[in-house]
Coordinates of C-alpha atoms in Angstrom, one line a residue:
Chain A
M754 CA 143.4 -82.1 161.8
S755 CA 141.6 -80.3 164.8
G756 CA 144.0 -82.1 167.1
G757 CA 146.9 -80.2 165.4
W758 CA 145.2 -76.7 166.0
L759 CA 144.6 -77.6 169.6
T760 CA 148.2 -78.7 170.2
W761 CA 149.3 -75.5 168.6
A762 CA 147.0 -73.3 170.7
A763 CA 148.1 -75.1 173.9
M764 CA 151.5 -73.6 173.3
G765 CA 153.3 -76.4 175.2
G766 CA 151.1 -76.1 178.1
H767 CA 151.6 -72.3 178.5
G768 CA 148.7 -71.3 176.2
G769 CA 147.0 -69.3 178.9
Y770 CA 150.0 -66.9 179.2
V771 CA 150.5 -66.4 175.4
W772 CA 146.9 -66.0 174.7
A773 CA 146.4 -63.6 177.6
S774 CA 149.2 -61.4 176.1
V775 CA 147.8 -61.6 172.5
G776 CA 144.3 -61.1 173.9
A777 CA 145.4 -57.9 175.9
L778 CA 146.8 -56.5 172.6
A779 CA 143.5 -57.2 170.9
V780 CA 141.5 -55.6 173.7
L781 CA 143.9 -52.6 173.6
V782 CA 143.6 -52.2 169.9
G783 CA 139.8 -52.8 169.8
G784 CA 139.2 -50.6 172.7
E785 CA 141.2 -47.8 171.3
V786 CA 139.7 -47.9 167.8
V787 CA 136.1 -47.9 169.2
A788 CA 136.9 -45.1 171.5
L789 CA 138.5 -43.0 168.8
R790 CA 135.7 -43.7 166.3
R791 CA 133.1 -42.7 168.9
R792 CA 134.9 -39.5 169.8
H793 CA 135.4 -38.5 166.3
R794 CA 131.7 -39.1 165.6
R795 CA 130.8 -37.0 168.6
A796 CA 133.0 -34.2 167.5
L797 CA 131.4 -34.1 164.1
H798 CA 128.0 -34.3 165.6
D799 CA 128.9 -31.4 167.9
I800 CA 130.1 -29.3 164.9
A801 CA 126.9 -30.1 163.0
R802 CA 124.6 -29.2 166.0
R803 CA 126.4 -25.9 166.7
P804 CA 124.4 -22.8 165.6
S805 CA 126.6 -21.1 163.1
Chain B
M894 CA 139.6 -4.6 144.9
A895 CA 136.9 -5.1 147.5
A896 CA 138.1 -5.1 151.1
R897 CA 138.0 -8.5 152.7
T898 CA 137.7 -8.4 156.4
V899 CA 137.7 -12.2 156.8
T900 CA 140.4 -14.3 155.3
P901 CA 139.6 -18.0 155.0
L902 CA 141.9 -19.8 157.5
D903 CA 143.1 -22.4 155.1
A904 CA 144.0 -20.1 152.3
A905 CA 147.8 -19.7 151.6
P906 CA 149.2 -17.0 153.7
P907 CA 150.5 -14.1 151.9
G908 CA 154.2 -14.0 150.9
P909 CA 156.5 -16.7 149.8
P910 CA 155.7 -20.4 151.1
P911 CA 158.0 -21.4 154.1
R912 CA 161.1 -23.1 153.0
L913 CA 160.8 -25.9 155.5
G914 CA 158.1 -28.2 154.0
W915 CA 156.5 -29.4 157.2
T916 CA 155.6 -26.0 158.6
R917 CA 153.0 -26.0 155.9
F918 CA 151.1 -28.5 158.1
S919 CA 151.3 -26.4 161.1
S920 CA 147.8 -25.0 160.3
P921 CA 145.0 -27.0 161.7
P922 CA 143.0 -27.4 158.4
R923 CA 146.1 -28.7 156.5
F924 CA 146.9 -31.0 159.3
H925 CA 143.3 -32.4 159.2
A926 CA 143.6 -32.9 155.4
L927 CA 147.0 -34.6 155.8
C928 CA 145.7 -36.9 158.5
T929 CA 142.6 -37.8 156.4
R930 CA 144.9 -38.8 153.6
L931 CA 147.4 -40.7 155.7
L932 CA 145.1 -42.6 158.0
P933 CA 143.7 -45.2 155.6
V934 CA 147.3 -46.1 154.5
L935 CA 148.4 -46.4 158.1
W936 CA 145.5 -48.5 159.2
T937 CA 146.0 -50.9 156.3
L938 CA 149.8 -51.2 156.9
A939 CA 149.1 -51.8 160.6
A940 CA 146.5 -54.6 160.0
L941 CA 148.5 -56.4 157.3
L942 CA 151.9 -56.1 159.0
S943 CA 150.7 -57.0 162.4
L944 CA 148.6 -59.9 161.2
A945 CA 151.5 -61.2 159.2
G946 CA 153.9 -60.8 162.2
L947 CA 151.6 -62.5 164.6
V948 CA 150.9 -65.4 162.2
L949 CA 154.8 -65.8 161.8
G950 CA 155.5 -65.3 165.3
L951 CA 152.8 -67.6 166.8
G952 CA 152.8 -70.2 164.2
V953 CA 155.8 -70.3 161.9
A954 CA 158.7 -69.4 164.2
P955 CA 160.4 -72.5 165.7
T956 CA 160.1 -73.5 169.4
D957 CA 162.8 -72.0 171.5
A958 CA 165.4 -74.4 173.0
Q959 CA 165.1 -72.9 176.5
Q960 CA 161.7 -71.4 176.9
G961 CA 159.6 -73.6 174.7
E962 CA 156.6 -71.8 173.4
V963 CA 156.2 -69.1 175.9
Y964 CA 158.9 -66.9 174.4
R965 CA 156.4 -66.0 171.7
I966 CA 155.0 -63.4 174.1
L967 CA 158.1 -61.3 173.1
F968 CA 156.4 -60.5 169.8
V969 CA 153.9 -58.4 171.8
H970 CA 156.1 -57.5 174.6
V971 CA 159.1 -55.9 172.8
P972 CA 157.1 -53.8 170.3
A973 CA 155.0 -52.5 173.2
A974 CA 158.0 -51.5 175.1
W975 CA 159.5 -49.5 172.2
I976 CA 156.3 -47.8 171.5
G977 CA 155.8 -46.9 175.1
M978 CA 159.2 -45.4 175.4
V979 CA 159.3 -43.6 172.0
C980 CA 155.8 -42.2 172.6
Y981 CA 157.0 -40.4 175.7
L982 CA 160.0 -38.9 174.1
A983 CA 157.8 -37.8 171.2
M984 CA 155.4 -36.2 173.7
A985 CA 158.3 -34.3 175.2
F986 CA 159.6 -33.3 171.8
W987 CA 156.2 -31.9 170.6
G988 CA 155.7 -30.2 173.9
G989 CA 159.0 -28.5 173.5
I990 CA 158.2 -27.4 169.9
G991 CA 154.8 -26.1 171.2
L992 CA 156.4 -24.1 174.0
A993 CA 159.2 -22.8 171.7
F994 CA 157.1 -21.9 168.7
N995 CA 153.7 -21.4 170.3
T996 CA 151.9 -23.6 167.7
R997 CA 148.6 -25.2 168.7
L998 CA 149.1 -28.2 166.6
A999 CA 152.3 -29.3 168.5
F1000 CA 150.3 -29.4 171.8
L1001 CA 147.6 -31.4 170.1
V1002 CA 150.0 -34.1 168.8
M1003 CA 151.6 -34.2 172.3
R1004 CA 148.2 -34.8 174.0
A1005 CA 147.3 -37.4 171.4
L1006 CA 150.3 -39.4 172.0
A1007 CA 149.7 -39.9 175.7
P1008 CA 146.9 -42.4 175.9
T1009 CA 148.4 -44.6 173.2
G1010 CA 151.9 -44.5 174.9
A1011 CA 150.5 -45.3 178.3
A1012 CA 148.4 -48.1 176.9
F1013 CA 151.3 -49.8 175.2
T1014 CA 153.5 -49.2 178.4
A1015 CA 150.8 -51.0 180.4
L1016 CA 150.6 -53.8 177.8
C1017 CA 154.4 -54.1 178.0
L1018 CA 154.1 -54.6 181.8
W1019 CA 151.1 -57.0 181.5
S1020 CA 152.8 -59.2 178.9
G1021 CA 156.2 -59.0 180.8
A1022 CA 154.4 -60.3 184.0
L1023 CA 152.7 -63.1 181.9
W1024 CA 156.2 -64.0 180.5
G1025 CA 157.7 -64.0 183.9
Q1026 CA 155.4 -66.3 185.7
P1027 CA 156.1 -69.5 183.6
T1028 CA 159.8 -68.7 183.0
W1029 CA 161.0 -67.4 186.4
G1030 CA 158.2 -68.6 188.6
T1031 CA 157.0 -65.1 189.8
W1032 CA 154.6 -62.6 188.2
W1033 CA 157.0 -59.7 188.9
V1034 CA 160.7 -59.2 189.1
W1035 CA 162.1 -56.0 190.3
D1036 CA 164.7 -55.8 187.7
A1037 CA 166.1 -52.6 186.2
R1038 CA 164.1 -52.6 182.8
L1039 CA 160.8 -53.7 184.3
T1040 CA 161.0 -51.2 187.2
S1041 CA 161.9 -48.5 184.7
M1042 CA 158.8 -49.3 182.5
L1043 CA 156.6 -49.2 185.7
L1044 CA 158.0 -45.7 186.5
L1045 CA 157.4 -44.7 182.9
L1046 CA 153.8 -45.7 183.3
F1047 CA 153.6 -43.5 186.4
L1048 CA 155.0 -40.6 184.3
Y1049 CA 152.2 -41.1 181.8
A1050 CA 149.7 -41.3 184.5
G1051 CA 151.0 -37.9 186.0
F1052 CA 150.8 -36.3 182.6
L1053 CA 147.3 -37.5 182.0
A1054 CA 146.2 -36.6 185.4
L1055 CA 147.7 -33.1 185.1
V1056 CA 146.1 -32.1 181.8
S1057 CA 142.7 -33.3 182.9
A1058 CA 142.9 -31.5 186.2
I1059 CA 143.4 -28.0 184.6
D1060 CA 140.3 -26.5 183.0
D1061 CA 141.7 -24.1 180.5
P1062 CA 143.0 -26.2 177.6
R1063 CA 145.8 -23.7 176.7
R1064 CA 147.2 -23.7 180.2
A1065 CA 146.8 -27.5 180.4
D1066 CA 148.8 -27.9 177.2
R1067 CA 151.7 -25.8 178.5
A1068 CA 151.7 -27.4 181.9
G1069 CA 151.7 -30.8 180.3
A1070 CA 154.5 -29.8 178.0
V1071 CA 156.6 -28.7 180.9
L1072 CA 155.9 -31.9 182.8
A1073 CA 156.6 -34.0 179.7
L1074 CA 160.0 -32.2 179.2
G1075 CA 160.9 -32.5 182.7
G1076 CA 160.1 -36.3 182.7
A1077 CA 162.0 -36.8 179.5
V1078 CA 165.1 -35.2 180.9
N1079 CA 164.7 -37.4 184.0
V1080 CA 164.1 -40.7 182.2
P1081 CA 167.8 -41.3 181.7
V1082 CA 168.6 -40.4 185.2
I1083 CA 165.8 -42.6 186.5
Y1084 CA 166.9 -45.5 184.4
G1085 CA 170.5 -45.0 185.4
S1086 CA 169.6 -44.9 189.2
V1087 CA 167.3 -47.9 188.9
L1088 CA 170.1 -49.8 187.1
W1089 CA 172.6 -48.8 189.8
W1090 CA 170.0 -50.0 192.4
N1091 CA 169.7 -53.2 190.8
T1092 CA 173.3 -54.0 190.5
L1093 CA 174.0 -52.7 193.9
H1094 CA 171.5 -55.1 195.5
Q1095 CA 172.5 -57.9 193.0
G1096 CA 168.9 -58.3 192.1
A1097 CA 167.6 -60.6 189.6
S1098 CA 167.8 -59.6 186.0
I1099 CA 166.0 -60.7 183.0
T1100 CA 168.6 -61.8 180.5
P1101 CA 167.7 -60.4 177.1
R1102 CA 167.3 -62.9 174.4
G1103 CA 170.7 -63.6 172.8
A1104 CA 171.3 -62.1 169.4
S1105 CA 171.1 -65.7 168.0
M1106 CA 167.5 -65.6 167.1
A1107 CA 166.4 -67.8 164.2
A1108 CA 165.5 -66.1 161.0
P1109 CA 161.8 -66.6 161.2
M1110 CA 161.7 -65.1 164.7
L1111 CA 163.5 -62.0 163.5
W1112 CA 161.1 -61.6 160.6
A1113 CA 158.2 -62.0 162.9
L1114 CA 159.5 -59.5 165.4
L1115 CA 160.3 -57.1 162.6
A1116 CA 156.7 -57.4 161.1
C1117 CA 155.1 -57.1 164.5
S1118 CA 157.1 -54.1 165.4
L1119 CA 156.4 -52.3 162.1
G1120 CA 152.8 -53.2 162.2
L1121 CA 152.2 -52.0 165.8
W1122 CA 154.2 -48.9 164.9
A1123 CA 151.9 -48.2 162.1
Y1124 CA 148.9 -48.8 164.4
A1125 CA 150.2 -46.5 167.0
A1126 CA 150.9 -43.7 164.5
A1127 CA 147.3 -44.2 163.1
A1128 CA 145.8 -44.1 166.6
V1129 CA 147.8 -41.0 167.5
L1130 CA 147.1 -39.1 164.3
S1131 CA 143.4 -40.1 164.5
R1132 CA 143.2 -38.7 168.0
A1133 CA 145.1 -35.5 167.1
R1134 CA 142.7 -35.0 164.2
T1135 CA 139.7 -35.3 166.4
L1136 CA 141.3 -33.0 169.0
A1137 CA 141.8 -30.4 166.3
L1138 CA 138.2 -30.7 165.4
E1139 CA 137.1 -30.3 169.0
R1140 CA 139.4 -27.4 169.8
E1141 CA 138.7 -25.4 166.7
R1142 CA 135.0 -26.0 166.8
G1143 CA 134.1 -22.4 166.1
A1144 CA 136.6 -21.9 163.3
E1145 CA 135.7 -21.2 159.7
W1146 CA 137.4 -24.2 158.2
V1147 CA 135.6 -26.7 160.6
R1148 CA 132.3 -25.2 159.6
R1149 CA 133.0 -25.6 156.0
L1150 CA 134.2 -29.1 156.5
A1151 CA 130.9 -30.1 158.3
E1152 CA 128.9 -28.4 155.5
A1153 CA 130.9 -30.3 153.0
K1154 CA 130.1 -33.6 154.7
R1155 CA 126.3 -33.0 154.7
Chain C
M798 CA 110.7 -40.3 207.4
A799 CA 110.2 -40.7 203.7
A800 CA 111.4 -37.2 203.0
A801 CA 114.5 -37.8 205.1
L802 CA 115.3 -41.0 203.2
S803 CA 114.5 -39.5 199.8
A804 CA 117.6 -37.4 200.1
V805 CA 119.9 -40.4 200.1
P806 CA 119.6 -41.5 196.5
A807 CA 119.6 -37.9 195.3
L808 CA 122.8 -37.1 197.2
L809 CA 124.5 -40.4 196.2
R810 CA 123.6 -39.6 192.6
R811 CA 125.0 -36.1 192.8
E812 CA 128.3 -37.3 194.3
L813 CA 128.7 -39.9 191.6
L814 CA 127.7 -37.5 188.8
L815 CA 130.2 -34.8 190.0
A816 CA 133.0 -37.4 190.1
A817 CA 132.1 -38.6 186.6
R818 CA 132.8 -35.2 185.3
R819 CA 136.2 -35.2 186.6
R820 CA 137.3 -38.7 185.8
G821 CA 140.9 -37.8 185.9
E822 CA 140.8 -37.1 189.5
L823 CA 139.6 -40.7 190.2
L824 CA 143.0 -41.9 188.9
T825 CA 145.0 -40.1 191.5
P826 CA 144.4 -42.2 194.7
P827 CA 145.1 -45.6 193.0
C828 CA 148.2 -44.1 191.2
F829 CA 149.5 -42.8 194.5
F830 CA 148.8 -46.2 196.0
A831 CA 150.8 -47.9 193.2
L832 CA 153.6 -45.3 193.3
V833 CA 154.2 -45.6 197.0
A834 CA 154.2 -49.4 196.7
A835 CA 156.8 -49.1 194.0
L836 CA 158.9 -46.7 196.1
F837 CA 159.5 -49.2 198.9
P838 CA 161.4 -51.8 196.8
L839 CA 163.6 -49.0 195.4
G840 CA 164.5 -48.1 198.9
L841 CA 164.8 -51.6 200.4
G842 CA 166.3 -53.5 197.6
P843 CA 164.7 -56.1 195.3
E844 CA 165.4 -59.2 197.4
P845 CA 162.2 -61.1 197.1
A846 CA 162.2 -62.6 200.7
L847 CA 162.6 -59.2 202.2
L848 CA 159.9 -57.7 200.1
R849 CA 157.4 -60.6 200.8
A850 CA 157.9 -60.1 204.5
A851 CA 157.6 -56.3 204.3
A852 CA 154.5 -56.5 202.0
P853 CA 151.6 -56.5 204.5
G854 CA 152.9 -53.4 206.3
V855 CA 153.9 -51.6 203.0
L856 CA 150.6 -52.2 201.2
W857 CA 148.6 -51.0 204.3
V858 CA 150.7 -47.9 204.8
A859 CA 150.4 -47.0 201.2
A860 CA 146.6 -47.6 201.4
L861 CA 146.5 -45.4 204.4
L862 CA 148.4 -42.6 202.8
A863 CA 146.3 -42.8 199.7
T864 CA 143.1 -42.6 201.7
L865 CA 144.5 -39.6 203.6
L866 CA 145.3 -37.8 200.4
A867 CA 141.8 -38.2 199.1
L868 CA 140.1 -37.1 202.4
P869 CA 140.0 -33.4 201.8
R870 CA 137.9 -34.0 198.7
L871 CA 135.0 -35.2 201.0
F872 CA 133.9 -31.8 202.2
A873 CA 136.1 -29.1 200.8
P874 CA 134.7 -28.8 197.3
D875 CA 131.2 -28.7 198.8
Q876 CA 132.1 -26.0 201.2
A877 CA 133.7 -24.0 198.3
D878 CA 130.6 -24.0 196.3
G879 CA 128.0 -23.6 199.1
T880 CA 126.5 -27.0 199.0
L881 CA 127.6 -27.8 202.4
E882 CA 125.6 -25.1 204.0
Q883 CA 122.6 -26.4 202.1
L884 CA 123.1 -29.8 203.5
L885 CA 123.2 -28.4 207.0
L886 CA 119.8 -26.7 206.5
A887 CA 118.3 -29.7 204.9
P888 CA 115.4 -31.5 206.6
S889 CA 117.2 -34.9 206.5
P890 CA 119.4 -35.6 209.5
L891 CA 122.9 -34.4 208.9
A892 CA 124.5 -37.7 210.1
L893 CA 122.5 -39.6 207.4
L894 CA 123.8 -37.2 204.7
V895 CA 127.3 -37.4 206.0
A896 CA 127.0 -41.2 205.9
V897 CA 126.0 -41.0 202.2
K898 CA 128.9 -38.7 201.4
V899 CA 131.4 -41.0 203.0
A900 CA 129.8 -44.0 201.2
A901 CA 130.2 -42.2 197.8
H902 CA 133.8 -41.2 198.8
W903 CA 134.7 -44.8 199.6
L904 CA 133.2 -46.0 196.3
L905 CA 135.2 -43.5 194.4
C906 CA 138.5 -43.4 196.3
G907 CA 138.6 -46.5 198.4
L908 CA 137.2 -49.2 196.2
P909 CA 139.7 -48.6 193.5
L910 CA 142.5 -49.3 196.1
V911 CA 140.9 -52.6 197.0
L912 CA 140.7 -53.5 193.3
L913 CA 144.3 -52.5 192.7
A914 CA 145.8 -54.2 195.8
P915 CA 146.0 -57.7 194.3
L916 CA 148.2 -56.6 191.5
L917 CA 150.5 -54.8 194.0
A918 CA 150.5 -57.8 196.2
L919 CA 151.6 -59.9 193.3
Q920 CA 154.5 -57.5 192.7
Y921 CA 155.7 -58.2 196.1
G922 CA 155.4 -61.9 195.5
L923 CA 152.7 -62.7 197.9
P924 CA 151.2 -66.2 197.5
A925 CA 147.6 -66.4 196.4
G926 CA 146.1 -66.9 199.8
A927 CA 147.8 -63.8 201.2
V928 CA 146.7 -61.9 198.2
A929 CA 143.1 -62.9 198.9
V930 CA 143.4 -62.1 202.6
A931 CA 144.9 -58.7 201.7
A932 CA 142.0 -57.9 199.4
A933 CA 139.5 -58.9 202.0
A934 CA 141.2 -57.0 204.7
L935 CA 141.4 -53.8 202.5
L936 CA 137.8 -54.3 201.6
L937 CA 136.9 -54.1 205.3
G938 CA 139.5 -51.6 206.2
T939 CA 139.2 -48.9 203.6
P940 CA 135.6 -48.0 204.4
A941 CA 136.7 -47.9 208.0
L942 CA 139.5 -45.5 207.0
S943 CA 137.1 -43.2 205.1
L944 CA 134.7 -43.2 208.1
L945 CA 137.4 -42.5 210.7
G946 CA 138.9 -39.7 208.4
T947 CA 135.5 -38.0 208.3
L948 CA 136.0 -36.3 211.7
G949 CA 139.3 -35.0 210.8
A950 CA 138.2 -33.8 207.4
A951 CA 135.1 -32.0 208.9
L952 CA 137.3 -30.3 211.7
T953 CA 140.1 -29.0 209.4
L954 CA 137.7 -27.4 206.9
G955 CA 139.1 -24.0 206.2
A956 CA 141.6 -24.4 209.0
R957 CA 145.2 -23.2 208.4
G958 CA 147.8 -26.0 208.3
G959 CA 145.7 -27.8 205.7
H960 CA 146.6 -31.3 204.8
A961 CA 149.5 -31.8 207.2
L962 CA 147.2 -30.9 210.0
L963 CA 144.6 -33.4 208.7
A964 CA 147.4 -36.0 208.7
V965 CA 148.3 -35.4 212.2
L966 CA 144.7 -35.6 213.3
V967 CA 143.8 -38.7 211.4
L968 CA 146.7 -41.0 211.3
P969 CA 146.5 -41.9 215.0
L970 CA 142.9 -42.9 214.4
F971 CA 144.0 -45.1 211.5
V972 CA 146.4 -47.2 213.7
P973 CA 143.9 -49.9 214.8
V974 CA 142.9 -50.5 211.1
L975 CA 146.5 -50.7 210.1
V976 CA 147.4 -53.1 213.0
F977 CA 144.5 -55.5 212.4
G978 CA 144.7 -55.2 208.6
A979 CA 148.4 -55.9 208.2
G980 CA 148.2 -58.5 211.0
A981 CA 145.7 -60.4 209.0
V982 CA 147.9 -60.6 205.9
D983 CA 150.9 -61.3 208.1
A984 CA 149.1 -64.2 209.9
Q985 CA 148.2 -65.7 206.6
L986 CA 151.9 -65.4 205.4
Q987 CA 153.0 -67.3 208.5
G988 CA 150.4 -70.0 208.2
L989 CA 148.3 -68.8 211.2
D990 CA 144.6 -68.1 210.9
P991 CA 143.8 -64.6 209.8
A992 CA 140.2 -64.8 210.8
P993 CA 140.5 -63.1 214.3
H994 CA 142.3 -60.2 212.7
L995 CA 139.5 -59.8 210.0
K996 CA 136.8 -60.0 212.7
L997 CA 138.4 -57.3 214.7
L998 CA 138.7 -55.2 211.5
G999 CA 135.0 -55.8 210.9
A1000 CA 134.3 -54.7 214.5
V1001 CA 136.2 -51.5 213.8
L1002 CA 134.2 -50.9 210.7
A1003 CA 130.9 -51.4 212.4
A1004 CA 131.7 -49.1 215.2
A1005 CA 133.0 -46.4 212.9
G1006 CA 129.9 -46.8 210.7
V1007 CA 127.7 -46.1 213.6
L1008 CA 129.8 -43.3 215.3
A1009 CA 131.6 -41.5 212.6
P1010 CA 128.7 -40.0 210.7
W1011 CA 127.3 -38.7 214.0
G1012 CA 130.7 -37.3 215.0
G1013 CA 131.2 -35.9 211.6
A1014 CA 127.9 -34.1 211.5
A1015 CA 128.6 -32.6 214.9
A1016 CA 132.1 -31.5 213.7
L1017 CA 130.5 -29.9 210.6
R1018 CA 128.0 -27.9 212.7
L1019 CA 130.9 -26.9 214.9
T1020 CA 133.1 -25.7 212.0
L1021 CA 130.4 -24.0 209.9
D1022 CA 128.4 -22.2 212.6

């Protein structure tokens, strides 16, 4: 069964290229989401800190 | 009636509501509320559709007759190209709206579009290079579409550099809007000239995939496209919402929002 | 002696901190580098053989121009806010402080070019060996360019004629680096040994590393007194 997964992941010998593309998408999405959450949290924190 | 010197910013303005529904959201607090309602839906759609599309594209869709398995990169490459291009046009559009109607929010959306659009353009170039090496034997081909994408990335970089170089946010907004508009007008001209350059020199060209794509491939491409579109919309709205909070830090509605959260 | 050396980490930290506050500005030299490298094929045509042959020269000229564009940032902001005069009055030897400033400048403006160069080399279709030699040559050459440009940057502080004047002063000084750097990549492309070119580049770097801070310091005193 695991042989089937490995064959699929190898993508006919070009697995590196395919997974590097999908991986780049994952890095983009992950990085952007993390950065957005951090920025939003910092904005809320700054507002709470600000003396009214 | 007691005289009121301060009107809450998110109260309905006096007079009849505007006829065009969307101008209701041109006030930052209403925009913030709208984003907060839309975002969970968009994130969910993005996750479900993209995952479905990738599963379909990487697993279910059949092997291509000419390119084998490597063609599957197109499920990332093609949506990324579209998002990169449309985000720039949207930036120019909202910049124009902001300049014409002098609304703060239009500029915020314009600024929010830039990083996401630039990232997807870069992803398009990256995946394009990875597609090119096994299929044509080189990492980069100076063909019309790839070169135009590269120039689009430079346009994004210019916009981001300009708005971060100007200290005053309002001036930076207007300068960025003018730049984005100028770039958008230029994009067809640049693309036309690059196409002319390519045919003149009889350069290599990446032949687009024929319309004869198998049905699972088309479904996978559709799912990936819609999913990544939803993701891009969510990222842009999330960034715009945060920008609104940052810019309007001293405003009444922001303070009330913070107090409500506590 | 200890007091003189203690200024080094403090000044380095200040340079990096100031740059971190304006992160957008760090993008500009690499963007310019990539842009110029993209302009040449649009002018020359996309034929791969031509581009591969032109690549060493094009990449080096682009790196040269990107460094030239970043040079005014070495002293001009500090002159504007008065830090430069403080540096002149400091107990540490001025040549040492200039060396630290140039080192920070290279880290912020030169090193990104070195890191970006392999991608651009691949765009021109250079084989892996040539890409490696190009990266190594730029790693040796870009600090040399920053050092060689120090003299010009110091002399043109506040002078009329601005950046064009700086270019006229500094580009002739850049020529040895260009010749040896492009020569190294070209040698690799033709199957010859790039090592002699790289060694000459190293020699230029060493000489510049010793002489340029001293010359820059003298030029600063000249300009500001």
